[in-house]
mmCIF file of C-alpha atoms in Angstrom:
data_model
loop_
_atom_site.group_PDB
_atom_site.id
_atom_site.type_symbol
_atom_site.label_atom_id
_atom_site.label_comp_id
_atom_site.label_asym_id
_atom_site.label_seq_id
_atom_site.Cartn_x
_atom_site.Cartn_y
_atom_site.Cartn_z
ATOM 1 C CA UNK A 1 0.000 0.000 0.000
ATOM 2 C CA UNK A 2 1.075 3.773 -0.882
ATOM 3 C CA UNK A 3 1.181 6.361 2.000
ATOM 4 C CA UNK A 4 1.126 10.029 1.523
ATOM 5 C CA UNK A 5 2.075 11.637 4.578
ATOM 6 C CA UNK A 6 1.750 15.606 5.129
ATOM 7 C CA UNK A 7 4.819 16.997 6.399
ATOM 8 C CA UNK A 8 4.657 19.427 8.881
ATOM 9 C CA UNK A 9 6.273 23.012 8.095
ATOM 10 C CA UNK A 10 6.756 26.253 9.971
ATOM 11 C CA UNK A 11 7.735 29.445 8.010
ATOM 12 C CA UNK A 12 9.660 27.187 5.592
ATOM 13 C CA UNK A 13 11.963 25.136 7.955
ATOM 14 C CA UNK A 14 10.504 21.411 8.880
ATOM 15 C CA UNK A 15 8.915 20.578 11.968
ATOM 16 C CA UNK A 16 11.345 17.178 12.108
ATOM 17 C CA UNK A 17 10.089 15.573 15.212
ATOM 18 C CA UNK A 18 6.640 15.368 14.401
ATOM 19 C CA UNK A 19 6.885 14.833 11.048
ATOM 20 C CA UNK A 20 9.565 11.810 12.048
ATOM 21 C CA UNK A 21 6.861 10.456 14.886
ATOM 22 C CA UNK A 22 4.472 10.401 12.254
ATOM 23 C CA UNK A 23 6.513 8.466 9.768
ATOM 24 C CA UNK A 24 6.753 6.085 11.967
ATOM 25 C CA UNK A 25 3.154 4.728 12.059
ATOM 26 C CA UNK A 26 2.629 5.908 8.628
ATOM 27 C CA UNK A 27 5.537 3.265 7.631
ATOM 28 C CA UNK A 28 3.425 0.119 9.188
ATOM 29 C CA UNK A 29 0.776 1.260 6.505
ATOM 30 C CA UNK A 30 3.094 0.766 3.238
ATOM 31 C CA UNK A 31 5.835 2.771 1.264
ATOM 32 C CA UNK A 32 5.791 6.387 2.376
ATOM 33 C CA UNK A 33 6.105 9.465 0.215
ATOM 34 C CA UNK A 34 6.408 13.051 2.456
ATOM 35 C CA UNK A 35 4.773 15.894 0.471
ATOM 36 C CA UNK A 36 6.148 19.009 1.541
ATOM 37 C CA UNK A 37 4.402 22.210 0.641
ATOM 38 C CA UNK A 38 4.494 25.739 1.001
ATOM 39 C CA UNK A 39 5.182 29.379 -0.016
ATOM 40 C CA UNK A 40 9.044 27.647 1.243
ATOM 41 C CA UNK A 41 9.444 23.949 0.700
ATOM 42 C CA UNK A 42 12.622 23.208 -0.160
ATOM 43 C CA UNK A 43 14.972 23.182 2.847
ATOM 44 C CA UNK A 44 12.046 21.267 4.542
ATOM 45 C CA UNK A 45 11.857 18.477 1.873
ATOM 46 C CA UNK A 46 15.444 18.114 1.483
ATOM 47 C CA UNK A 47 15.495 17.249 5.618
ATOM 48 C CA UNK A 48 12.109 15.216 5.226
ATOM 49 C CA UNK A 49 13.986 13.506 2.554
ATOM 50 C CA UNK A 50 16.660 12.465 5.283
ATOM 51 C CA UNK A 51 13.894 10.295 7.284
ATOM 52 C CA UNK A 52 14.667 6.496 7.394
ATOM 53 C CA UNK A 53 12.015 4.896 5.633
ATOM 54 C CA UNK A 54 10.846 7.685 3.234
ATOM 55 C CA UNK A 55 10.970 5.958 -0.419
ATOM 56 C CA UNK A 56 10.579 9.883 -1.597
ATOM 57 C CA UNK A 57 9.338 13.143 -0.975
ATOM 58 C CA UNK A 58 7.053 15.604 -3.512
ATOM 59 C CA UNK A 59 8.063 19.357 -2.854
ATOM 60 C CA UNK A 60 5.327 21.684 -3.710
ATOM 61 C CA UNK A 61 6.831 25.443 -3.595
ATOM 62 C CA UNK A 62 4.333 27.851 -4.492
ATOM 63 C CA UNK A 63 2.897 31.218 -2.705
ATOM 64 C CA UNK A 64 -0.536 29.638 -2.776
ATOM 65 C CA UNK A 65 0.567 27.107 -0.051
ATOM 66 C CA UNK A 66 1.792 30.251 2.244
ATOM 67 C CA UNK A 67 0.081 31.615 4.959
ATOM 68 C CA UNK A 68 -1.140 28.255 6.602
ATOM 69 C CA UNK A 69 -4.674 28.416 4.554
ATOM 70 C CA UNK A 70 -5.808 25.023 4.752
ATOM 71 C CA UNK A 71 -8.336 25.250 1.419
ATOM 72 C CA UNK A 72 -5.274 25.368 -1.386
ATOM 73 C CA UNK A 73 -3.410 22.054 0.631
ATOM 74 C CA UNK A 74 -6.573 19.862 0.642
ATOM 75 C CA UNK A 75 -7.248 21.082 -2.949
ATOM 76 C CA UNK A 76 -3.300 19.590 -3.538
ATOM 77 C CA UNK A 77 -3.710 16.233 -1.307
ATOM 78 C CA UNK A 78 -7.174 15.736 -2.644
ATOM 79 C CA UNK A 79 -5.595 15.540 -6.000
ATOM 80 C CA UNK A 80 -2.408 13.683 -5.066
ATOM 81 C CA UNK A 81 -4.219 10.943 -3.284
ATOM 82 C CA UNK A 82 -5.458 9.053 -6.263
ATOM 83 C CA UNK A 83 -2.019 7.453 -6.126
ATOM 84 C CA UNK A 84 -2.113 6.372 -2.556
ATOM 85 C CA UNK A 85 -4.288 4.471 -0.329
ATOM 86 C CA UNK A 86 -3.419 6.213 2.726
ATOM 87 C CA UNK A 87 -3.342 10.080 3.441
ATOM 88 C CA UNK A 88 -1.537 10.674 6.793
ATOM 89 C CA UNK A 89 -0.200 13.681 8.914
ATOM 90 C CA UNK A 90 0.495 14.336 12.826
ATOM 91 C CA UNK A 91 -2.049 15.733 14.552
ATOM 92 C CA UNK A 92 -1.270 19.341 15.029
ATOM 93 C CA UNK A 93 -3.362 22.468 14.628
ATOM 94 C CA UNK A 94 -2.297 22.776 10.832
ATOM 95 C CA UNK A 95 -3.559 18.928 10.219
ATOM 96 C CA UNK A 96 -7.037 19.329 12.539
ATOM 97 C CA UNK A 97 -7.699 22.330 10.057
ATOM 98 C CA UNK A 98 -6.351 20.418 7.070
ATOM 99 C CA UNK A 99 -7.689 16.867 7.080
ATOM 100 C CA UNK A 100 -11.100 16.692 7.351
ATOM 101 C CA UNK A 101 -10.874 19.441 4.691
ATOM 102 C CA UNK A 102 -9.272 16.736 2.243
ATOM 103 C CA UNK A 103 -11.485 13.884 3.781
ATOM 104 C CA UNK A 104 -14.709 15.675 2.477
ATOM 105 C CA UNK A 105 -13.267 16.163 -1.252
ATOM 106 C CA UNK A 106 -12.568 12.227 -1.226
ATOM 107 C CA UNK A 107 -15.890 11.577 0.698
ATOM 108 C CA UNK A 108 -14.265 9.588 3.280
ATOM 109 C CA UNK A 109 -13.761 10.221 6.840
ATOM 110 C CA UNK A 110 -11.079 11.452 9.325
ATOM 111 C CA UNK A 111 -9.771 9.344 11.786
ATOM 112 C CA UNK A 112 -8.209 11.396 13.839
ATOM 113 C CA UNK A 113 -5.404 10.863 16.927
ATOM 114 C CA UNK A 114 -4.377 7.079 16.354
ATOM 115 C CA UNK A 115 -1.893 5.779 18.453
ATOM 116 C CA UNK A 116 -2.073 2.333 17.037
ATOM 117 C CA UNK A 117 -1.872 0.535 13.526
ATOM 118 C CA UNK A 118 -3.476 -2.902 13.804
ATOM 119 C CA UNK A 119 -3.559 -3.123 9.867
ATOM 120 C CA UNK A 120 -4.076 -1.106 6.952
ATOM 121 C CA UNK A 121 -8.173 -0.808 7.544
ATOM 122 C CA UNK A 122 -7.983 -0.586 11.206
ATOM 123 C CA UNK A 123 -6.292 1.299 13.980
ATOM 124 C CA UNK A 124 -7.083 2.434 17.443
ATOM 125 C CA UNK A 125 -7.568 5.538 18.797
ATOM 126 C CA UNK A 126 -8.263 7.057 22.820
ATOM 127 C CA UNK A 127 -11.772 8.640 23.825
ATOM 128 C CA UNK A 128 -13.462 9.778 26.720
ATOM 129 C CA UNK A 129 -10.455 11.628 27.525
ATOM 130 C CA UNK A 130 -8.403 8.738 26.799
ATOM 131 C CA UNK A 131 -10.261 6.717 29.647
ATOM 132 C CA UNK A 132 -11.272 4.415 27.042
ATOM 133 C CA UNK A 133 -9.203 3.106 23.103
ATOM 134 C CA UNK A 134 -11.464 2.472 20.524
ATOM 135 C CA UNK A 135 -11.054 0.318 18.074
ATOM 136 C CA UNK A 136 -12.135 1.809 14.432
ATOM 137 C CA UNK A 137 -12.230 -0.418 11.306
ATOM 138 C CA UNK A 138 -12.867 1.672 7.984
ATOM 139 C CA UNK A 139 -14.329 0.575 4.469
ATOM 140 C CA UNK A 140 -13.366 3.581 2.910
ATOM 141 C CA UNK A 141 -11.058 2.962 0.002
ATOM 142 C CA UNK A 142 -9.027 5.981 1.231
ATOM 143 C CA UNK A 143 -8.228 6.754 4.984
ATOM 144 C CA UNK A 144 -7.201 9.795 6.284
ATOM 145 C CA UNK A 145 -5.425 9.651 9.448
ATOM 146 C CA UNK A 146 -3.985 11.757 11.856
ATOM 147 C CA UNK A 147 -1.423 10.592 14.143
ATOM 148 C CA UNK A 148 -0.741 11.164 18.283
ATOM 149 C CA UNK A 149 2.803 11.881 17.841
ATOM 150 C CA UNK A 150 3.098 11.017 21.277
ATOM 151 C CA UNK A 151 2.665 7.949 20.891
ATOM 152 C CA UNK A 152 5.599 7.033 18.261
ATOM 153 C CA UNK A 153 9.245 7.094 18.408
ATOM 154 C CA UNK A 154 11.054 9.254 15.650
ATOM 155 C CA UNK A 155 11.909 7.359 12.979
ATOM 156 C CA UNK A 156 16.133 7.998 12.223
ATOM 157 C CA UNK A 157 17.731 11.051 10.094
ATOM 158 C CA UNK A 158 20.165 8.480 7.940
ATOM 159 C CA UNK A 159 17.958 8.227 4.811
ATOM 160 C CA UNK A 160 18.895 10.040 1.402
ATOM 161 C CA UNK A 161 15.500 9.600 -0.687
ATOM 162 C CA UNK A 162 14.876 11.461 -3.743
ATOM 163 C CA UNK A 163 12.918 14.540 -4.304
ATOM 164 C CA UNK A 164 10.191 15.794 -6.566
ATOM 165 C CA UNK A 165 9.495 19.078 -7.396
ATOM 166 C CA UNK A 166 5.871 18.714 -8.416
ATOM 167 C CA UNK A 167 3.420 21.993 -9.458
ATOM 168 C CA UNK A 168 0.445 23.704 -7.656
ATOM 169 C CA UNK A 169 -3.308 22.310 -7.781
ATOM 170 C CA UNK A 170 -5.938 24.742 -9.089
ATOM 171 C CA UNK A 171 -6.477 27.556 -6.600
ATOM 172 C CA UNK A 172 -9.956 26.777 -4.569
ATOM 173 C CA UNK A 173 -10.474 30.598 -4.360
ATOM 174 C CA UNK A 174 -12.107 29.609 -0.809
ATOM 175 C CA UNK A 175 -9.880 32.010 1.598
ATOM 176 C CA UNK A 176 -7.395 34.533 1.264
ATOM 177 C CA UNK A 177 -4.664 35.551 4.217
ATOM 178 C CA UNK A 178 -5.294 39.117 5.747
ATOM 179 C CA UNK A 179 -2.902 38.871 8.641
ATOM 180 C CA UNK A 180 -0.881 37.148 11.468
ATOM 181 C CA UNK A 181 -0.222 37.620 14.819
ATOM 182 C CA UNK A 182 2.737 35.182 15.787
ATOM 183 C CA UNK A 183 3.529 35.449 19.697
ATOM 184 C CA UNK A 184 7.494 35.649 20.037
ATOM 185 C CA UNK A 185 9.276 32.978 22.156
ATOM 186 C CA UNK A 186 12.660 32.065 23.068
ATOM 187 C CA UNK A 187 11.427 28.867 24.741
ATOM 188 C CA UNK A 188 10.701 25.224 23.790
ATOM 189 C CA UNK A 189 7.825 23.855 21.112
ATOM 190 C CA UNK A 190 5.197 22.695 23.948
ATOM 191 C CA UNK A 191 4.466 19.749 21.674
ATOM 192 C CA UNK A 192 8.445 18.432 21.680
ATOM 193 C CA UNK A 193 9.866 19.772 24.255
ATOM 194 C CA UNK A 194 11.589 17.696 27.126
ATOM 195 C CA UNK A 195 9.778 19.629 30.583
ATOM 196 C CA UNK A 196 6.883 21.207 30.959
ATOM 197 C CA UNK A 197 5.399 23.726 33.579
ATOM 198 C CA UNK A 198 1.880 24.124 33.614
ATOM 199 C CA UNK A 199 -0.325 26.413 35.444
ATOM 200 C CA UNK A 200 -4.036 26.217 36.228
ATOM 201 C CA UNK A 201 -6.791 28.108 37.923
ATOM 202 C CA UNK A 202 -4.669 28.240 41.260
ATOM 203 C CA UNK A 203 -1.985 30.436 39.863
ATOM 204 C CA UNK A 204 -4.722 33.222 40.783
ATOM 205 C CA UNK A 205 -3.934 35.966 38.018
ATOM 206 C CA UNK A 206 -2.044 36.767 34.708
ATOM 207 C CA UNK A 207 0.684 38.853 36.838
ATOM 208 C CA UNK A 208 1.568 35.703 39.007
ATOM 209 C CA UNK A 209 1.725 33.469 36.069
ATOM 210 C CA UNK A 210 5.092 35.130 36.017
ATOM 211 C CA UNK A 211 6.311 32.232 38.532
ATOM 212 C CA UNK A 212 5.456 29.464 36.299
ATOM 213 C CA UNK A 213 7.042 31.330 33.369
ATOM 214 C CA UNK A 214 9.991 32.027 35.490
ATOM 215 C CA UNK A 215 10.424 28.473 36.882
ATOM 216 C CA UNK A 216 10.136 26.997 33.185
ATOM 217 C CA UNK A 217 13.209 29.385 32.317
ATOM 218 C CA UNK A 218 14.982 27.725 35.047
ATOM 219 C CA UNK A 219 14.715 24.204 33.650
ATOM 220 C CA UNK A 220 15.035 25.337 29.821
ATOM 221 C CA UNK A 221 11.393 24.194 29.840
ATOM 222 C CA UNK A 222 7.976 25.297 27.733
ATOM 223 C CA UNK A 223 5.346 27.061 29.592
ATOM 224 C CA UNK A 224 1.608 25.614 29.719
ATOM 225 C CA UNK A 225 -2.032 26.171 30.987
ATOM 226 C CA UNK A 226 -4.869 24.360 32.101
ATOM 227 C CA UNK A 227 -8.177 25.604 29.611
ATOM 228 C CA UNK A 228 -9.615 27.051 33.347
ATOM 229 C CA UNK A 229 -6.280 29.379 33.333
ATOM 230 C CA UNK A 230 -6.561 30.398 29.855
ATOM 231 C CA UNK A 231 -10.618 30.817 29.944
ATOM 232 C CA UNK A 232 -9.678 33.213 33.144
ATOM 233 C CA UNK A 233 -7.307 34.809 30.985
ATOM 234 C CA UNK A 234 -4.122 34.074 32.394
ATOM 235 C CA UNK A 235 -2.661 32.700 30.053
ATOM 236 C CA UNK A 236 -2.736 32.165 25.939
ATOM 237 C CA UNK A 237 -4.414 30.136 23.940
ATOM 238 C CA UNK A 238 -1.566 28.480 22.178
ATOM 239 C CA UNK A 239 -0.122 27.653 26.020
ATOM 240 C CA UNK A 240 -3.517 25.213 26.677
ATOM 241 C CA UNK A 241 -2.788 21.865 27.610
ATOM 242 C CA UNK A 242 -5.750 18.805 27.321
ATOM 243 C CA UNK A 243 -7.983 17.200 25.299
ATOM 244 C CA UNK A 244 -9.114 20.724 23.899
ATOM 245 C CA UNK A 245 -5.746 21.675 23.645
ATOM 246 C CA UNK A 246 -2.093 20.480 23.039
ATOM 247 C CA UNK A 247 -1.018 16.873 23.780
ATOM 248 C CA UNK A 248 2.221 16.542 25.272
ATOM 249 C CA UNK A 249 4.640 14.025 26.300
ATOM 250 C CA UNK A 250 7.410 15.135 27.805
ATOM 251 C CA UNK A 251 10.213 13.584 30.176
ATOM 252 C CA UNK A 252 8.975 16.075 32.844
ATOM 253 C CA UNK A 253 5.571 18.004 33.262
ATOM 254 C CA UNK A 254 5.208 20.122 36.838
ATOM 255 C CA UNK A 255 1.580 20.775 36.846
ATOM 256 C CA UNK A 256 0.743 24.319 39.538
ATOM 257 C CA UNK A 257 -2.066 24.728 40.845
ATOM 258 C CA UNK A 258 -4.093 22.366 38.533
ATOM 259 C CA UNK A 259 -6.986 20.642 40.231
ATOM 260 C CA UNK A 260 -6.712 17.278 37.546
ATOM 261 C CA UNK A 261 -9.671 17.587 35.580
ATOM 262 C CA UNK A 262 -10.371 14.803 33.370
ATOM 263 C CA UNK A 263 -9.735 16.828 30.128
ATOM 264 C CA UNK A 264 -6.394 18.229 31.269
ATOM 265 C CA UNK A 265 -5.318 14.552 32.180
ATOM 266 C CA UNK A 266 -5.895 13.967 28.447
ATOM 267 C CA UNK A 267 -3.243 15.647 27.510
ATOM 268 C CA UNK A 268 -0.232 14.901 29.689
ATOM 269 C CA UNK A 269 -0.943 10.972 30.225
ATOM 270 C CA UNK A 270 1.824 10.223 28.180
ATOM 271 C CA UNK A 271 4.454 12.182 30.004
ATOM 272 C CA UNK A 272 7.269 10.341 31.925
ATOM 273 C CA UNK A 273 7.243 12.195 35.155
ATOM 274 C CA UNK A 274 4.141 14.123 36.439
ATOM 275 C CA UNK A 275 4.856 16.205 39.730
ATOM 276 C CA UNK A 276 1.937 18.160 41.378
ATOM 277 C CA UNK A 277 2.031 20.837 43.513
ATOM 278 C CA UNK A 278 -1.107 21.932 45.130
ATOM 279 C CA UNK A 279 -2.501 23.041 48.215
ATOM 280 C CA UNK A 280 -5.319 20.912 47.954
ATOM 281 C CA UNK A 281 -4.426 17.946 49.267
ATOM 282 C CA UNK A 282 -7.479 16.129 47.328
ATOM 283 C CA UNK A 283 -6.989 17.353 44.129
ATOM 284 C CA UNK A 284 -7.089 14.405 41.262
ATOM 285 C CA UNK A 285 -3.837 15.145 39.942
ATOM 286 C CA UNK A 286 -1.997 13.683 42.899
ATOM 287 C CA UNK A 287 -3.796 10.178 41.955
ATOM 288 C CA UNK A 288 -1.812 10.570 38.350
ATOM 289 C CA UNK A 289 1.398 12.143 39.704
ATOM 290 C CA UNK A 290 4.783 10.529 40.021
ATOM 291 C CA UNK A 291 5.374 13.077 42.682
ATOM 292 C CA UNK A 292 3.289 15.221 44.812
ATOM 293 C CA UNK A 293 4.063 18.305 47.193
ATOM 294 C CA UNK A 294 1.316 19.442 48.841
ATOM 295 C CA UNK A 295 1.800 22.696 49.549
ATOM 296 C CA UNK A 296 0.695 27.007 48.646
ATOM 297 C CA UNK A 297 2.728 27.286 45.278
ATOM 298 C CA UNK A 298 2.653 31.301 46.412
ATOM 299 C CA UNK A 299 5.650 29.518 48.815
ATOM 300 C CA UNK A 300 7.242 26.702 46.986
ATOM 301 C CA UNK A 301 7.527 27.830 43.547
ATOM 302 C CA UNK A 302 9.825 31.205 44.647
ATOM 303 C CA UNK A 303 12.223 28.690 46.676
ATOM 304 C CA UNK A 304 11.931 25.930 43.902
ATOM 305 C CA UNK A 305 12.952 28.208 41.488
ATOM 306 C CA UNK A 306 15.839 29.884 43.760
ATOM 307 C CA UNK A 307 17.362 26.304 44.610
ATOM 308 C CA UNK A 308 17.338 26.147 41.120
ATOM 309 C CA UNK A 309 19.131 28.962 40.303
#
């Protein structure tokens, strides 16, 4: 069976690790072929082209694909994918906006967030918060997948394949880019990187979320929110971690003042080491945490951070 699997691409350079994770479970499916596309393309498919197991990589360069508008992609994949039986990407926000976008111009559906190929029809996937995996067999003669990079080891950087230059699909004429707004950073992808600090609800205000951004400088770590922080405005969107928000997996994720609710659970289950601290001695994260310390984070997280130091 053919694979086409969507690499993923920031501002022209290749986002390797999930695009690597994802070639990983896309290679159980058959021989893999990385499209890379964008208004940049060609560093990024020259380093997709280094993944072990890639038999070779399309590069579609063209200012259409800028901008991150989903409608001229699915217009390219929908037309690609008559050569493959599998259409496969990590699920980030650029895939979530992406895929069921090209699943509705094949008249398939999406399975989204497998962590699991059981065969080339069926694969598993976690609901309910991932208190449950679900087994989903599919008839379609296409299957577009996204895959829970967390789950999958990156596949190797020792492969040479070949690349493709291939030319744009016919523009959809469905959107058009007016602007973006792209926060700065200096610190880790949340998605790759090795520790995590989170803060919830209990962090109290924007101004003291300046302790969990200060501690995650410490430890060379990205900085993360529970959805009740960033509802209550503490935090940004792009920082939310859970089932409506980034999955992570990380060696180390320090959850503050985060009660444990189900959906934020959903998203750091996968992580290596979970410490809590909270004041709440009966909050559900301390029955998921490696480590607990039960105590006012007002306190702990100044003298954490100054031991640190």
């Amino acid at each position: 069976m053919a694979v086409l699997l969507i690499a993923e691409i920031n501002d022209g350079a290749l986002a390797f690790d999930a695009t690597a994770k994802a070639a990983t479970a896309a290679k159980e499916l058959g021989e893999v072929t990385i499209l890379a596309c964008g208004a940049s393309a060609a560093d990024a498919a020259a380093e997709a082209a280094k993944i072990d197991g890639v038999a070779k990589v399309l590069c579609a360069e063209d200012a259409l694909y800028g901008h991150r508008l989903a409608e001229p992609v699915a217009a390219l994949v929908a037309e690609l994918a008559k050569d493959y039986d599998h259409v496969v990407a990590p699920a980030t926000t650029d895939a979530k906006n992406i895929l069921p976008r090209i699943a509705a111009l094949l008249d398939v559906m999406v399975i989204t967030d497998i962590t699991k190929v059981v065969d080339g029809d069926t694969f598993e996937r976690p609901i309910y918060a991932g208190n449950a995996i679900q087994t989903v067999k599919s008839s379609d003669a296409k299957k577009v997948l996204s895959v829970r990079t967390s789950t999958f080891d990156a596949a190797g950087a020792g492969n040479s394949a070949p690349v493709e230059t291939i030319g744009a699909a016919a523009d959809p004429a469905l959107s058009e880019w007016v602007e973006d707004k792209v926060a700065e950073s200096d610190r880790p992808e949340l998605t790759s990187a090795g520790v995590v600090v989170s803060g919830g609800r209990g962090v109290g205000s924007q101004e003291d979320f300046a302790l969990i951004e200060k501690l995650a400088d410490r430890l060379n770590a990205a900085v993360g929110a529970s959805r009740a922080a960033v509802d209550s405005g503490f935090a940004p969107n792009d920082w939310q971690v859970g089932q409506t928000g980034k999955v992570v997996a990380p060696e180390l994720y320090i959850a503050v003042g985060i009660s444990g609710a189900i959906q934020h659970l959903a998203g750091i289950m996968d992580s290596k080491v979970i410490v809590a601290i909270n004041k709440d001695g009966e909050a559900p994260i301390f029955q998921v945490a490696d480590y607990g310390l039960g105590a006012d984070l007002f306190e702990a997280l100044p003298e954490l951070t100054e031991k640190l130091g």
